Structure formats: C-alpha cells, structure tokens
mmCIF file of C-alpha atoms in Angstrom:
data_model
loop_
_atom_site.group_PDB
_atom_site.id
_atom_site.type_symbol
_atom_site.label_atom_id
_atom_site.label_comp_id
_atom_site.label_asym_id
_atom_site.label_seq_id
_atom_site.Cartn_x
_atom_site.Cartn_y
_atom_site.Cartn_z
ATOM 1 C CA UNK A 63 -94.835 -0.971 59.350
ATOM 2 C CA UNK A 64 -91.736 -1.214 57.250
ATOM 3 C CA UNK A 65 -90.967 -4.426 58.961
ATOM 4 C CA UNK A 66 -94.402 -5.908 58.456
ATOM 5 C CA UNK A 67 -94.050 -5.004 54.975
ATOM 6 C CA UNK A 68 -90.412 -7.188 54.778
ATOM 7 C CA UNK A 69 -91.948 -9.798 56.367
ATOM 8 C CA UNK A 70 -94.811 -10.287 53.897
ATOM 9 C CA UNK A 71 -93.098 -9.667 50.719
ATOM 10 C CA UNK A 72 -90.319 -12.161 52.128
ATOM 11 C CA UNK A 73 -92.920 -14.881 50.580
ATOM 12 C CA UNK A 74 -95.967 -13.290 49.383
ATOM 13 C CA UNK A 75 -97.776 -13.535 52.675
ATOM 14 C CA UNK A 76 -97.315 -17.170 53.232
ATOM 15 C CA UNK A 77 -95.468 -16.862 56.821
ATOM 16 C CA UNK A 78 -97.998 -14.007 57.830
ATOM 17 C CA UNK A 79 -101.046 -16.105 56.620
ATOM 18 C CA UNK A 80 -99.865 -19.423 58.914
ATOM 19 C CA UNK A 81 -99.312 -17.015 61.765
ATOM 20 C CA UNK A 82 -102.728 -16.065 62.313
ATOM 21 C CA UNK A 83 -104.164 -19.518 61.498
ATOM 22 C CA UNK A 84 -104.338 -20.130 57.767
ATOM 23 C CA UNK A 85 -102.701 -23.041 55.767
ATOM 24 C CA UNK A 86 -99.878 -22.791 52.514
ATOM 25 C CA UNK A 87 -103.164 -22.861 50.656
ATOM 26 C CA UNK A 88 -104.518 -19.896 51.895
ATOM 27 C CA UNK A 89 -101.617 -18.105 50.632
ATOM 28 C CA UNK A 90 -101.257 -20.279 47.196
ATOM 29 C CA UNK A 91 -105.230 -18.711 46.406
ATOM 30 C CA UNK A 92 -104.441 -15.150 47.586
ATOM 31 C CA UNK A 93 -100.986 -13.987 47.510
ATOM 32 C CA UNK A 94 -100.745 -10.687 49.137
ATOM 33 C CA UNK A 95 -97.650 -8.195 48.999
ATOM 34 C CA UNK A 96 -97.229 -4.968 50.974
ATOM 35 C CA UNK A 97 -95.766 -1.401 50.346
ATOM 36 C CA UNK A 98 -94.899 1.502 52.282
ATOM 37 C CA UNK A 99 -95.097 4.855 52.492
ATOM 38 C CA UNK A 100 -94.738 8.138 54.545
ATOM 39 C CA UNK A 101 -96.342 11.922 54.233
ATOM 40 C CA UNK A 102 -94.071 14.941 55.322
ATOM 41 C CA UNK A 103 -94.487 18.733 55.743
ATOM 42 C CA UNK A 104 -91.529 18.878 52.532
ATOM 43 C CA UNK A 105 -91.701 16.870 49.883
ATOM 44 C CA UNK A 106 -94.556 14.312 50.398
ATOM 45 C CA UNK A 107 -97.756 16.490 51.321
ATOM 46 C CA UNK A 108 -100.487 15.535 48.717
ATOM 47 C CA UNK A 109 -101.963 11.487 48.346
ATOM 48 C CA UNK A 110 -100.484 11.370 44.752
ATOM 49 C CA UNK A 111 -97.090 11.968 46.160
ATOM 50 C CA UNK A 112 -97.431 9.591 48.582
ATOM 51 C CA UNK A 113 -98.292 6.520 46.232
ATOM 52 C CA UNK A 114 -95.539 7.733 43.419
ATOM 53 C CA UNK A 115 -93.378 7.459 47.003
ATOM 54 C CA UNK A 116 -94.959 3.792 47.573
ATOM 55 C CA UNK A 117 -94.079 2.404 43.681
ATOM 56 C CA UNK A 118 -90.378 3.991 44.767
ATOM 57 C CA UNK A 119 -90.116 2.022 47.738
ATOM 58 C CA UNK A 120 -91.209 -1.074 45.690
ATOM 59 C CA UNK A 121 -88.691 -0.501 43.055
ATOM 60 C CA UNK A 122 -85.847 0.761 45.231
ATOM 61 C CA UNK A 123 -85.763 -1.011 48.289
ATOM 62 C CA UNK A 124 -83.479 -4.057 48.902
ATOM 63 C CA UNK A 125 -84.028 -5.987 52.208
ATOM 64 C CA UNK A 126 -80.662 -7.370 53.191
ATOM 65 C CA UNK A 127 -79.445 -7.016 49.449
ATOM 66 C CA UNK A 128 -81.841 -9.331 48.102
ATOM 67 C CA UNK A 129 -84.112 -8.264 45.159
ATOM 68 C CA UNK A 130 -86.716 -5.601 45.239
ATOM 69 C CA UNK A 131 -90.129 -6.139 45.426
ATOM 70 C CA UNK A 132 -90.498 -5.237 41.917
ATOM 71 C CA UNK A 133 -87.838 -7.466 40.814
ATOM 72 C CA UNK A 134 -89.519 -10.486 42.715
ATOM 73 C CA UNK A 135 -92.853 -9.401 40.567
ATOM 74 C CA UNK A 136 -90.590 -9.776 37.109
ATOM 75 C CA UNK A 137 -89.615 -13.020 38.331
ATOM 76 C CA UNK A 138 -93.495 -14.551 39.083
ATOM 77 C CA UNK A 139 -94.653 -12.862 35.894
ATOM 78 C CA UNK A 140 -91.938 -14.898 34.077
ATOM 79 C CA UNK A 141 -92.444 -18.132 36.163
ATOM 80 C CA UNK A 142 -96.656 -17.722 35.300
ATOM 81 C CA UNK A 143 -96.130 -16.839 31.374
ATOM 82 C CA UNK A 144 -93.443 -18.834 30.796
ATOM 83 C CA UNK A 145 -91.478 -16.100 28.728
ATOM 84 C CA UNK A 146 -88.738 -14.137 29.737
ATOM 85 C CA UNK A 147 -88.752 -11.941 26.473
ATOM 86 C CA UNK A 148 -89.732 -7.840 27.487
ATOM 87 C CA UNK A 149 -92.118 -7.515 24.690
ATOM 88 C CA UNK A 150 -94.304 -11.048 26.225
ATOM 89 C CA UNK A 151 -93.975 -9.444 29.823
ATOM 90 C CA UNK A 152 -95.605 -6.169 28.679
ATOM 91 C CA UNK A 153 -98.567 -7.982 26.612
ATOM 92 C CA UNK A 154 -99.198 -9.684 29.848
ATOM 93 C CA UNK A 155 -99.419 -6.690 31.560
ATOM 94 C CA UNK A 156 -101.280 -4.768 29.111
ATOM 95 C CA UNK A 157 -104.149 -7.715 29.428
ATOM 96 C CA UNK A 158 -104.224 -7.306 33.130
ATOM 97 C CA UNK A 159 -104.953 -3.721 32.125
ATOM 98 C CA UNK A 160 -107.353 -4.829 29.481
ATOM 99 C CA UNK A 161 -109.368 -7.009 32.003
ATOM 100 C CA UNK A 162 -109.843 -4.019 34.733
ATOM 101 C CA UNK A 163 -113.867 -3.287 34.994
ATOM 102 C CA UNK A 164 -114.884 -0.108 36.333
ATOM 103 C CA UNK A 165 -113.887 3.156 36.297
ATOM 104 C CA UNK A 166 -110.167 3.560 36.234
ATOM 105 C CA UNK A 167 -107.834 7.095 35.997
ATOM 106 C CA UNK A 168 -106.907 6.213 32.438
ATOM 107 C CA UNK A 169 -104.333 4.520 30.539
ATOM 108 C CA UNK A 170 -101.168 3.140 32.373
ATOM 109 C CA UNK A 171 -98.071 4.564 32.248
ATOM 110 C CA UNK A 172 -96.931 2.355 28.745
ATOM 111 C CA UNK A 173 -92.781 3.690 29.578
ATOM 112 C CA UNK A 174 -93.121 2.238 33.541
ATOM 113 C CA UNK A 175 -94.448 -1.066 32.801
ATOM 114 C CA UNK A 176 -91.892 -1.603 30.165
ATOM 115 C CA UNK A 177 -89.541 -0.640 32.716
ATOM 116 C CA UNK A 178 -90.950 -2.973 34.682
ATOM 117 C CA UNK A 179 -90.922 -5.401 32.604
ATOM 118 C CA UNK A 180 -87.238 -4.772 31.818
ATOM 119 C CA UNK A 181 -84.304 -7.502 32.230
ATOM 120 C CA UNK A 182 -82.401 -4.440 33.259
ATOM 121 C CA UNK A 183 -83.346 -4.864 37.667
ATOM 122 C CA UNK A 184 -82.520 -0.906 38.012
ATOM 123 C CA UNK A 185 -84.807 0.189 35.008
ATOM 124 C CA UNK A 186 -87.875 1.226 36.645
ATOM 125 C CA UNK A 187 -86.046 3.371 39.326
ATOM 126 C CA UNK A 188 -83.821 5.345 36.887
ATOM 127 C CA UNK A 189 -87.171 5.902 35.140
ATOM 128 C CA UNK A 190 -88.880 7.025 38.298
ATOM 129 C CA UNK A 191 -85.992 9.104 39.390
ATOM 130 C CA UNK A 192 -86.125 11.667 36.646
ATOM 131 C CA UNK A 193 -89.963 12.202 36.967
ATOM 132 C CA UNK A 194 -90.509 15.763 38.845
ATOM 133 C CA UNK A 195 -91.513 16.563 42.408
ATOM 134 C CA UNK A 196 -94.709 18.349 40.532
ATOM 135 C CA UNK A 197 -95.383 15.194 38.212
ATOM 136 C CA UNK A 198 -94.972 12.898 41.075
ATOM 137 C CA UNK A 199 -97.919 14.940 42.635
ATOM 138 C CA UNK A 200 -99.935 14.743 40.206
ATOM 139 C CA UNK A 201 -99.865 11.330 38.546
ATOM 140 C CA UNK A 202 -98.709 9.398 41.619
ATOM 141 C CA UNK A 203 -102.086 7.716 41.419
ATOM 142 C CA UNK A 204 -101.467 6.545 37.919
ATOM 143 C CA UNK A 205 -98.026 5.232 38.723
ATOM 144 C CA UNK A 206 -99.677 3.564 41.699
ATOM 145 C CA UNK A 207 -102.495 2.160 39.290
ATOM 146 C CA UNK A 208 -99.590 0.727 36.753
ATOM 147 C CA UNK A 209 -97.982 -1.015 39.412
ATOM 148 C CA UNK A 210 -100.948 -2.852 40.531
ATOM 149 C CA UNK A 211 -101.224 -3.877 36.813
ATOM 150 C CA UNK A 212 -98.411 -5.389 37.059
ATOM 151 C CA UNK A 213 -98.667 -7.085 39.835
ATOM 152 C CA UNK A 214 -101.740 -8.578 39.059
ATOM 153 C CA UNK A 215 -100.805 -9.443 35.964
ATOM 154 C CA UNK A 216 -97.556 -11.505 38.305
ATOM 155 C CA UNK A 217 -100.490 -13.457 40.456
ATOM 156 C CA UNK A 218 -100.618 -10.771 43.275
ATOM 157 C CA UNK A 219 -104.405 -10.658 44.370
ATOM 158 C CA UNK A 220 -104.007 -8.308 47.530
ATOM 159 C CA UNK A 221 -101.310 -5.360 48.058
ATOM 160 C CA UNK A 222 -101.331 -4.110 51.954
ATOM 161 C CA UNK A 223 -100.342 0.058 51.832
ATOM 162 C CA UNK A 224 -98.629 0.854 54.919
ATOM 163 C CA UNK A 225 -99.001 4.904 55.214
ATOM 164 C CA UNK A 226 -97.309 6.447 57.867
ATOM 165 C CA UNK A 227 -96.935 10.020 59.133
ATOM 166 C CA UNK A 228 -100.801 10.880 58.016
ATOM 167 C CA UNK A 229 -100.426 13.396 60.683
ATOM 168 C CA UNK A 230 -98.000 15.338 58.588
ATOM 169 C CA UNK A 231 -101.171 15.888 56.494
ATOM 170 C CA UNK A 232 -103.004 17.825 59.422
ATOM 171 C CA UNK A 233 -99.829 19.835 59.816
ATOM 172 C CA UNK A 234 -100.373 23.599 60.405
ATOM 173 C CA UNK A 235 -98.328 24.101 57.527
ATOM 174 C CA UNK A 236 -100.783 22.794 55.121
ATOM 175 C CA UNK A 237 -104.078 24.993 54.957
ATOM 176 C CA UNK A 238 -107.316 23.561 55.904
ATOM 177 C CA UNK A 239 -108.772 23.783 52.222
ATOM 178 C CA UNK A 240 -106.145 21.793 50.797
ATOM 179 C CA UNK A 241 -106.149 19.159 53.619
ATOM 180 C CA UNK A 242 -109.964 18.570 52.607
ATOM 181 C CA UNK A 243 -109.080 18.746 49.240
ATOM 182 C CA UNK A 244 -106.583 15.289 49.629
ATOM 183 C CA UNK A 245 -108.877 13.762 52.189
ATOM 184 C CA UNK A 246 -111.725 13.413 49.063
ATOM 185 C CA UNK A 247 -108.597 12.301 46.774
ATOM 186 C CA UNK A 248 -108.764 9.096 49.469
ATOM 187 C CA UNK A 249 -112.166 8.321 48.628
ATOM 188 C CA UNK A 250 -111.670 8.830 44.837
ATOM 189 C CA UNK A 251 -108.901 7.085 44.266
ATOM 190 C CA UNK A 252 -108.433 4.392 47.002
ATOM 191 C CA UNK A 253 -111.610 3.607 47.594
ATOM 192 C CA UNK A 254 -113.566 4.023 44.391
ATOM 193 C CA UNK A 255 -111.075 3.848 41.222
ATOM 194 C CA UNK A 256 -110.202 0.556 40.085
ATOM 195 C CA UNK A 257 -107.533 -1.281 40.243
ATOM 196 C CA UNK A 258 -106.906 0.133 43.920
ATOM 197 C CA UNK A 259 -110.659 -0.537 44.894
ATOM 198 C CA UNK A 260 -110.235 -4.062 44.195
ATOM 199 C CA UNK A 261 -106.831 -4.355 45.355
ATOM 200 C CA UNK A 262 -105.457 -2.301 48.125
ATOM 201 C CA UNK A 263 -105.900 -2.263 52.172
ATOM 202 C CA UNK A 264 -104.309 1.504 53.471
ATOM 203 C CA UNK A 265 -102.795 0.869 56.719
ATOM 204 C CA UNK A 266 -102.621 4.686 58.052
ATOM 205 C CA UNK A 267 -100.453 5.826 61.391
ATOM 206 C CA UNK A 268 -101.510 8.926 62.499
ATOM 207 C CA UNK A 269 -101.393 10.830 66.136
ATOM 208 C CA UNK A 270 -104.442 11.783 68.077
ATOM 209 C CA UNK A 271 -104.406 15.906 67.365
ATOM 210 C CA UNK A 272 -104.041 14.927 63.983
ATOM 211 C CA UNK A 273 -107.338 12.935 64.199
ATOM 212 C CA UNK A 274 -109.262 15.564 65.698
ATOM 213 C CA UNK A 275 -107.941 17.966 62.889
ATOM 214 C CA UNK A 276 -108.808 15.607 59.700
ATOM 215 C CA UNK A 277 -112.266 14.416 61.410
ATOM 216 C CA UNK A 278 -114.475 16.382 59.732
ATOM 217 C CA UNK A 279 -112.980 15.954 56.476
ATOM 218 C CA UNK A 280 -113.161 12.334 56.916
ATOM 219 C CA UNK A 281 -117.056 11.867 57.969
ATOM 220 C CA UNK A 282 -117.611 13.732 55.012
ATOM 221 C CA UNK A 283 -115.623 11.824 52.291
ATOM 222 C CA UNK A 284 -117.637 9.283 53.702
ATOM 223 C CA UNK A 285 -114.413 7.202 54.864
ATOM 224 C CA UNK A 286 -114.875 4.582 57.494
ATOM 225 C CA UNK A 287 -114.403 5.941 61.137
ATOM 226 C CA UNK A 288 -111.204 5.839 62.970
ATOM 227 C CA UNK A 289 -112.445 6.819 66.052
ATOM 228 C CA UNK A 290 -111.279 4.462 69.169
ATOM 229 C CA UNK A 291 -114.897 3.154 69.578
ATOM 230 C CA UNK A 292 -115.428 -0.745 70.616
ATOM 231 C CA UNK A 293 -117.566 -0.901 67.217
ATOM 232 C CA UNK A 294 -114.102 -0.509 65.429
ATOM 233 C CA UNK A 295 -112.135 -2.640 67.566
ATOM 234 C CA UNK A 296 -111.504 -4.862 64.506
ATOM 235 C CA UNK A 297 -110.456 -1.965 62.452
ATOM 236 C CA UNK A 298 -108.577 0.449 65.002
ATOM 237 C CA UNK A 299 -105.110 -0.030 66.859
ATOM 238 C CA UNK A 300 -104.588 2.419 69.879
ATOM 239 C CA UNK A 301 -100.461 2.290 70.203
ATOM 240 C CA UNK A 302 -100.477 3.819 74.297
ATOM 241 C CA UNK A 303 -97.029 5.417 75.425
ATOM 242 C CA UNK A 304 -94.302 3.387 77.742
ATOM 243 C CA UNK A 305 -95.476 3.662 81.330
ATOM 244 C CA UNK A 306 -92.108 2.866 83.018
ATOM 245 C CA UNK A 307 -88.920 1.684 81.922
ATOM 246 C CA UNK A 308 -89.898 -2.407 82.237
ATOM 247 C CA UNK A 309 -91.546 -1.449 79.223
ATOM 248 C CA UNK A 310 -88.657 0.121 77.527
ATOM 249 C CA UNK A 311 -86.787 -2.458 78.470
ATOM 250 C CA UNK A 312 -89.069 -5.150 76.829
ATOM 251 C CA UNK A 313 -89.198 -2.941 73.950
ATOM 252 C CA UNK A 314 -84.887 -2.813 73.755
ATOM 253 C CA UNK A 315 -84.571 -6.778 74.345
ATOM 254 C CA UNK A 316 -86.413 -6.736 70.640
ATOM 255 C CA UNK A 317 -84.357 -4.422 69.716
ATOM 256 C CA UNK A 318 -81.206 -5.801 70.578
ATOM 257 C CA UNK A 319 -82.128 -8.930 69.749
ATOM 258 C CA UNK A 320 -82.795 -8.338 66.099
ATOM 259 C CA UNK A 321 -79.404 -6.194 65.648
ATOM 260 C CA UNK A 322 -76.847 -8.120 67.111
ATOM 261 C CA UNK A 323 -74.711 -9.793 65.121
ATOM 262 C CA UNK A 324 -74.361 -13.173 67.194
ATOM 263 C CA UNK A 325 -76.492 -14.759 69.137
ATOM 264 C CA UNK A 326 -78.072 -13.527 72.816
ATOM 265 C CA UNK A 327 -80.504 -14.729 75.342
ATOM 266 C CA UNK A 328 -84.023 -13.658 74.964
ATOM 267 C CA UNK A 329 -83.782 -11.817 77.825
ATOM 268 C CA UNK A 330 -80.438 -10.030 77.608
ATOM 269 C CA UNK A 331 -80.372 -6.064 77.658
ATOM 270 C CA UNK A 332 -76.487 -5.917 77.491
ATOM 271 C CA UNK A 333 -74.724 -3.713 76.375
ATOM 272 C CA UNK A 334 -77.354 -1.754 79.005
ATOM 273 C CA UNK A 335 -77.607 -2.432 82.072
ATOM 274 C CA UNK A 336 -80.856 -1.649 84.339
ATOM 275 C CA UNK A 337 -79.840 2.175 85.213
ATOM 276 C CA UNK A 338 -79.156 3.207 81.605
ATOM 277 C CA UNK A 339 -82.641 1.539 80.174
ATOM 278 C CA UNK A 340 -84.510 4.225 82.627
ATOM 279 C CA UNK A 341 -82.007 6.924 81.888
ATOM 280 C CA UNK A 342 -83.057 6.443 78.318
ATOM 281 C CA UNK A 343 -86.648 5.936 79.465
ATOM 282 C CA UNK A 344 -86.244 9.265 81.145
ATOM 283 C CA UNK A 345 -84.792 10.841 77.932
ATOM 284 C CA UNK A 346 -87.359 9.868 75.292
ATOM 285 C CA UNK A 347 -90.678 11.217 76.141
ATOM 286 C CA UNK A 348 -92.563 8.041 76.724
ATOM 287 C CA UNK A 349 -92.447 7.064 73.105
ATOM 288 C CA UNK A 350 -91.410 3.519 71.527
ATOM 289 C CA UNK A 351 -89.736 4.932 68.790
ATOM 290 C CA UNK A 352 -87.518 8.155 71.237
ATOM 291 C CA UNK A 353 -86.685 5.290 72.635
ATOM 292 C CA UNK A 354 -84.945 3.015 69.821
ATOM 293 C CA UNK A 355 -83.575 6.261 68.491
ATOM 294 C CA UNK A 356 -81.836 7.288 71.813
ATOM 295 C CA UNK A 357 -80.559 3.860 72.264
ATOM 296 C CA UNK A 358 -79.156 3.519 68.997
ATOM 297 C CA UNK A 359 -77.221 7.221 68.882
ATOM 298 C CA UNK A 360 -76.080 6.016 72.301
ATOM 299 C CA UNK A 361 -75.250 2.930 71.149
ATOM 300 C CA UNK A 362 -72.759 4.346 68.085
ATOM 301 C CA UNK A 363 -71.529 6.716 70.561
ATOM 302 C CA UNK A 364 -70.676 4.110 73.262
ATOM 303 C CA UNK A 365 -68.772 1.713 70.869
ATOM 304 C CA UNK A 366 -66.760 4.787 69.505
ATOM 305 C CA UNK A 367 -65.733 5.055 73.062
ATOM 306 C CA UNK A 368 -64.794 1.199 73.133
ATOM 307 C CA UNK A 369 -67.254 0.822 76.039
ATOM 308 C CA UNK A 370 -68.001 -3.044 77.175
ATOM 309 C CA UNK A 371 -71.249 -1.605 78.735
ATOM 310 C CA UNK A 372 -73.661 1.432 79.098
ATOM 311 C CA UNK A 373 -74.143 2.495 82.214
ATOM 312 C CA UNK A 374 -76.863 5.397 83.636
ATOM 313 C CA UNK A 375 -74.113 7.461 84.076
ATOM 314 C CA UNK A 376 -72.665 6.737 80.613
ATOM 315 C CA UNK A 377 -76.207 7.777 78.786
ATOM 316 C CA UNK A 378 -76.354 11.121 80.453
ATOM 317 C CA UNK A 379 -72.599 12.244 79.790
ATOM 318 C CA UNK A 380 -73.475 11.097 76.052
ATOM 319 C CA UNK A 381 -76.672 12.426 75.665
ATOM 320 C CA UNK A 382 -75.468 15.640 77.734
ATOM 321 C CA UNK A 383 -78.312 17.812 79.446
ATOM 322 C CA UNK A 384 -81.548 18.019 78.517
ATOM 323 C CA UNK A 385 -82.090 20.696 75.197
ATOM 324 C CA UNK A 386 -78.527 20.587 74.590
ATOM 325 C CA UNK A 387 -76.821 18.977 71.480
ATOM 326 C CA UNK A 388 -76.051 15.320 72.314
ATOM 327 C CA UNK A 389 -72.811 13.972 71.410
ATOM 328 C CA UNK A 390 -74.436 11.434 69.379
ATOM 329 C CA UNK A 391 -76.460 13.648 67.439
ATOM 330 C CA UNK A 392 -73.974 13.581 64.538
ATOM 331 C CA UNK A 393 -75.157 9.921 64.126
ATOM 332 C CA UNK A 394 -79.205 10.374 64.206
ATOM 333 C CA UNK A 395 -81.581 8.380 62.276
ATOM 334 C CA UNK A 396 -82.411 10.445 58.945
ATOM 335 C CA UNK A 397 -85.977 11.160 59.321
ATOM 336 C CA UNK A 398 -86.155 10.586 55.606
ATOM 337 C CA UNK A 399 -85.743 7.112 54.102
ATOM 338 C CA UNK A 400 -83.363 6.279 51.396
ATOM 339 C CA UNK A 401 -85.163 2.945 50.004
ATOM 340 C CA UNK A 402 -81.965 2.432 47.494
ATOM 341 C CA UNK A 403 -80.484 1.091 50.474
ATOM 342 C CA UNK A 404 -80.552 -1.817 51.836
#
C-alpha cells in the first residue's frame, strides 16, 4: 500500500493511469493522489484517529527526501491561482469549502489550512503534532475533511485511502460495542459526509478472523460486502500465503532488486543463495511480509559479519532456534511508522 501510494503521488496518478490503459489526458481531467494509514490495538483504535493519522502521513512523509505530499499540494494551488501570497492560498481554499453541497461535519479547521497554506514546508506538522491523542480521536474526520479542501481547492479530483491493519479493529482488546460503534462512523463519514463522499476510495487490508468478527457490523451499516464472492471479484483482492520457497524467492528478487544500491539481474537472489531462501521460507510462517522482515534482519546481521553471501546454514545460526531471540532482533522493522522520515 505505502508503495502504491508513492507511486501515485510521484505524478498525480499519471504513471498509474497509463499502466492500466489510459492516456496523459486521463490523468490531466482527474488527477488522483493517495494517502495511507494504519489502525493498532495502542494508539490508533477509533476511524477518527485513523484519518488525523492519514493528514500526518500527508504532511510528514518525504519519499526519498523530496517534498511531502502536502507540500506538492501548496505548489499546484500556487501554479492554478497564480499567487504565492498565504492570505490568496487560504481564500482559495476557503471557496473550495464554500462550494461543498451536502451535508458536511462543519467548518474546517481555519488554523490547518493556514498551515497549509504556509510558505513555512514544516508548518502543518508542528501544528498537527501538538494536537492530543484524545483530539486526534475525535476530530480526525474534520482534519481529514480540511485536507480534502485543500486539495481540491489544488486540482485534486480523487484521493485513494490506503487503510491497513483494519484487523486491529476486531482485536479482542477492543469490546464488541465499540467496534460497532466505529464500523457506523464508516458509513457516516466516508460514505455519506461530504467532501469524503465525493472524494475518497478506502482501500482496507484486513485478515480473514477479522472479517468474520466485523461482518455483522458491516451488513448492517449497510457497507458494501467484502466477502470473497465472484460477484465482488472487481471489488475484492484475496492475498493467499507462499506455498513453497520458489515463491519466496520471486517475492526476494523484488525485494532485492528495489534495495540494492547498483544494478543486478532480474533474476539474481544474491546475497542468498537457494538453501537460505527456504531456510527463511521455513522461518516466516508462509507470509510475504515474515518473509521481507526475516530477510532484511538477516540481511543487517550478515553484512555486520562482512559476509559475501548467506548461506542456509548462515540464516539459522543468525536467526538461532525457533522461539528464541534472534541475533538480529536488535535491528527489527518498527511496527510503527515514523512518516517524518524519509
């Protein structure tokens, strides 16, 4: 997800549009771009969270140091109005408010589009960063709302929301009344609150218990099915596990391929060779991302070691035995995303 989202707000769609068949002009009418966003069972655990989490990840998150995605909006608001000045920003903004009809959650949030709006490209996440974890909950819709403003108001017709983790919303740490309660909130904000109605496509990840647990809530919010069905086969992805390690290996080759620093053959799986891909096949459950994350912590470990190449052998003494510490577990992923980084 987060690297579909890159790859659309790289150019507002255009590269995505010509993939699956459409022209430039296609993209010049409809410019879409895309933002992301994870539940958890700590901090993100209610819908409002989750989009004050989304306008974060659009005003924090660099992709290979260039400019955030808020920044790019600043610079196609300027480029369509002509003006650089703050105050002729926020006037065009405030008429993209102005020409919303339907029913909305209220007035924007006047201090975030100014920020914004700001010359200043880290003014909108110092303002976001001292809102609290109990404000964030409860107006995340609004914040989400004000960003679309903006972005309309910059030319953006279309914004793609990339949810992941919906499962964490099913968690048994969150009672059943108060999973109901944000499975409505989908249907009354998303779906039927402008500007999101008119604007946004949710992209939601989300494990099979978890559907089985939020299914009743769901039929009765009246939210389209996500049930595996061939009627949905347009709307529905089913992502299966790895059945051997040729598939882990085809998975790695990507992998590899995108993080090396020079460049490789298509096919090349060094520094791995065919015994450690199904040693780390072995180790990771069957599932895409185990995978990446085992090779990577082996990975850090193997060039600490000055290794010239990962053997079977050379996984297991890393990784150690099963339900022990791994070496390389000083060096795992943060499950938690730090979108000030780039």
């Amino acid at each position: 997800m987060q690297h579909l989202t890159r790859r659309i707000n790289s150019d507002f769609g255009r590269t995505v549009y010509e993939e699956v068949g459409l022209d430039a002009s296609d993209a010049e009418e409809v410019p879409i771009c895309s933002l992301f966003t994870s539940f958890d069972t700590v901090h993100v655990r209610s819908l409002g969270a989750a989009l004050f989490a989304a306008v974060e990840y659009a005003v924090k998150f660099r992709a290979e140091g260039g400019p955030t995605l808020a920044g790019q909006l600043r610079t196609r608001l300027v480029e369509r109005i002509g003006d650089s000045d703050v105050k002729a920003l926020t006037k065009a903004v405030a008429d993209s408010h102005r020409a919303v009809r339907g029913r909305t959650l209220g007035p924007p949030d006047d201090k975030l589009i100014v920020a914004l709006c700001d010359e200043e490209p880290h003014a909108a996440a110092d303002y976001l960063t001292k809102i609290s974890p109990i404000s964030r909950s409860r107006n995340g819709a609004v914040h989400m709302a004000t960003f679309l403003v903006f972005a309309a108001a910059a030319g953006i017709k279309h914004v793609l929301l990339c949810c992941d983790q919906l499962e964490d919303l099913a968690s048994t740490t969150t009672a059943k009344s108060k999973r109901d309660l944000e499975v409505a909130r989908f249907r009354d904000v998303i779906v039927e609150t402008l500007p999101m109605a008119d604007m946004v496509t949710l992209i939601a990840t989300m494990h099979p218990r978890a559907s089985l647990a939020m299914k009743n809530a769901w039929v009765l919010a009246d939210l389209p099915s996500f049930d595996l069905t061939p009627g949905n086969r347009f709307s529905t992805v089913e992502l299966p596990p790895l059945h051997d390690a040729a598939q882990a290996a085809q998975l790695l080759k990507r992998y590899l391929a995108a993080a090396a620093t020079e460049s490789r053959q298509r096919d090349d799986l060094q520094p791995f060779t065919a015994d450690a891909v199904a040693r780390l096949f072995e180790r990771s459950a069957r599932k895409p991302r185990d995978v990446l994350r085992t090779a990577h912590n082996v990975l850090v470990a193997a060039s600490g070691q000055n290794l010239s190449s990962i053997t079977g052998s050379d996984v297991e003494s890393i990784l150690g035995l099963p339900g022990q510490q791994s070496a390389a577990a000083q060096n795992e992923i943060p499950g938690t995303l730090d979108w000030s980084r780039g």
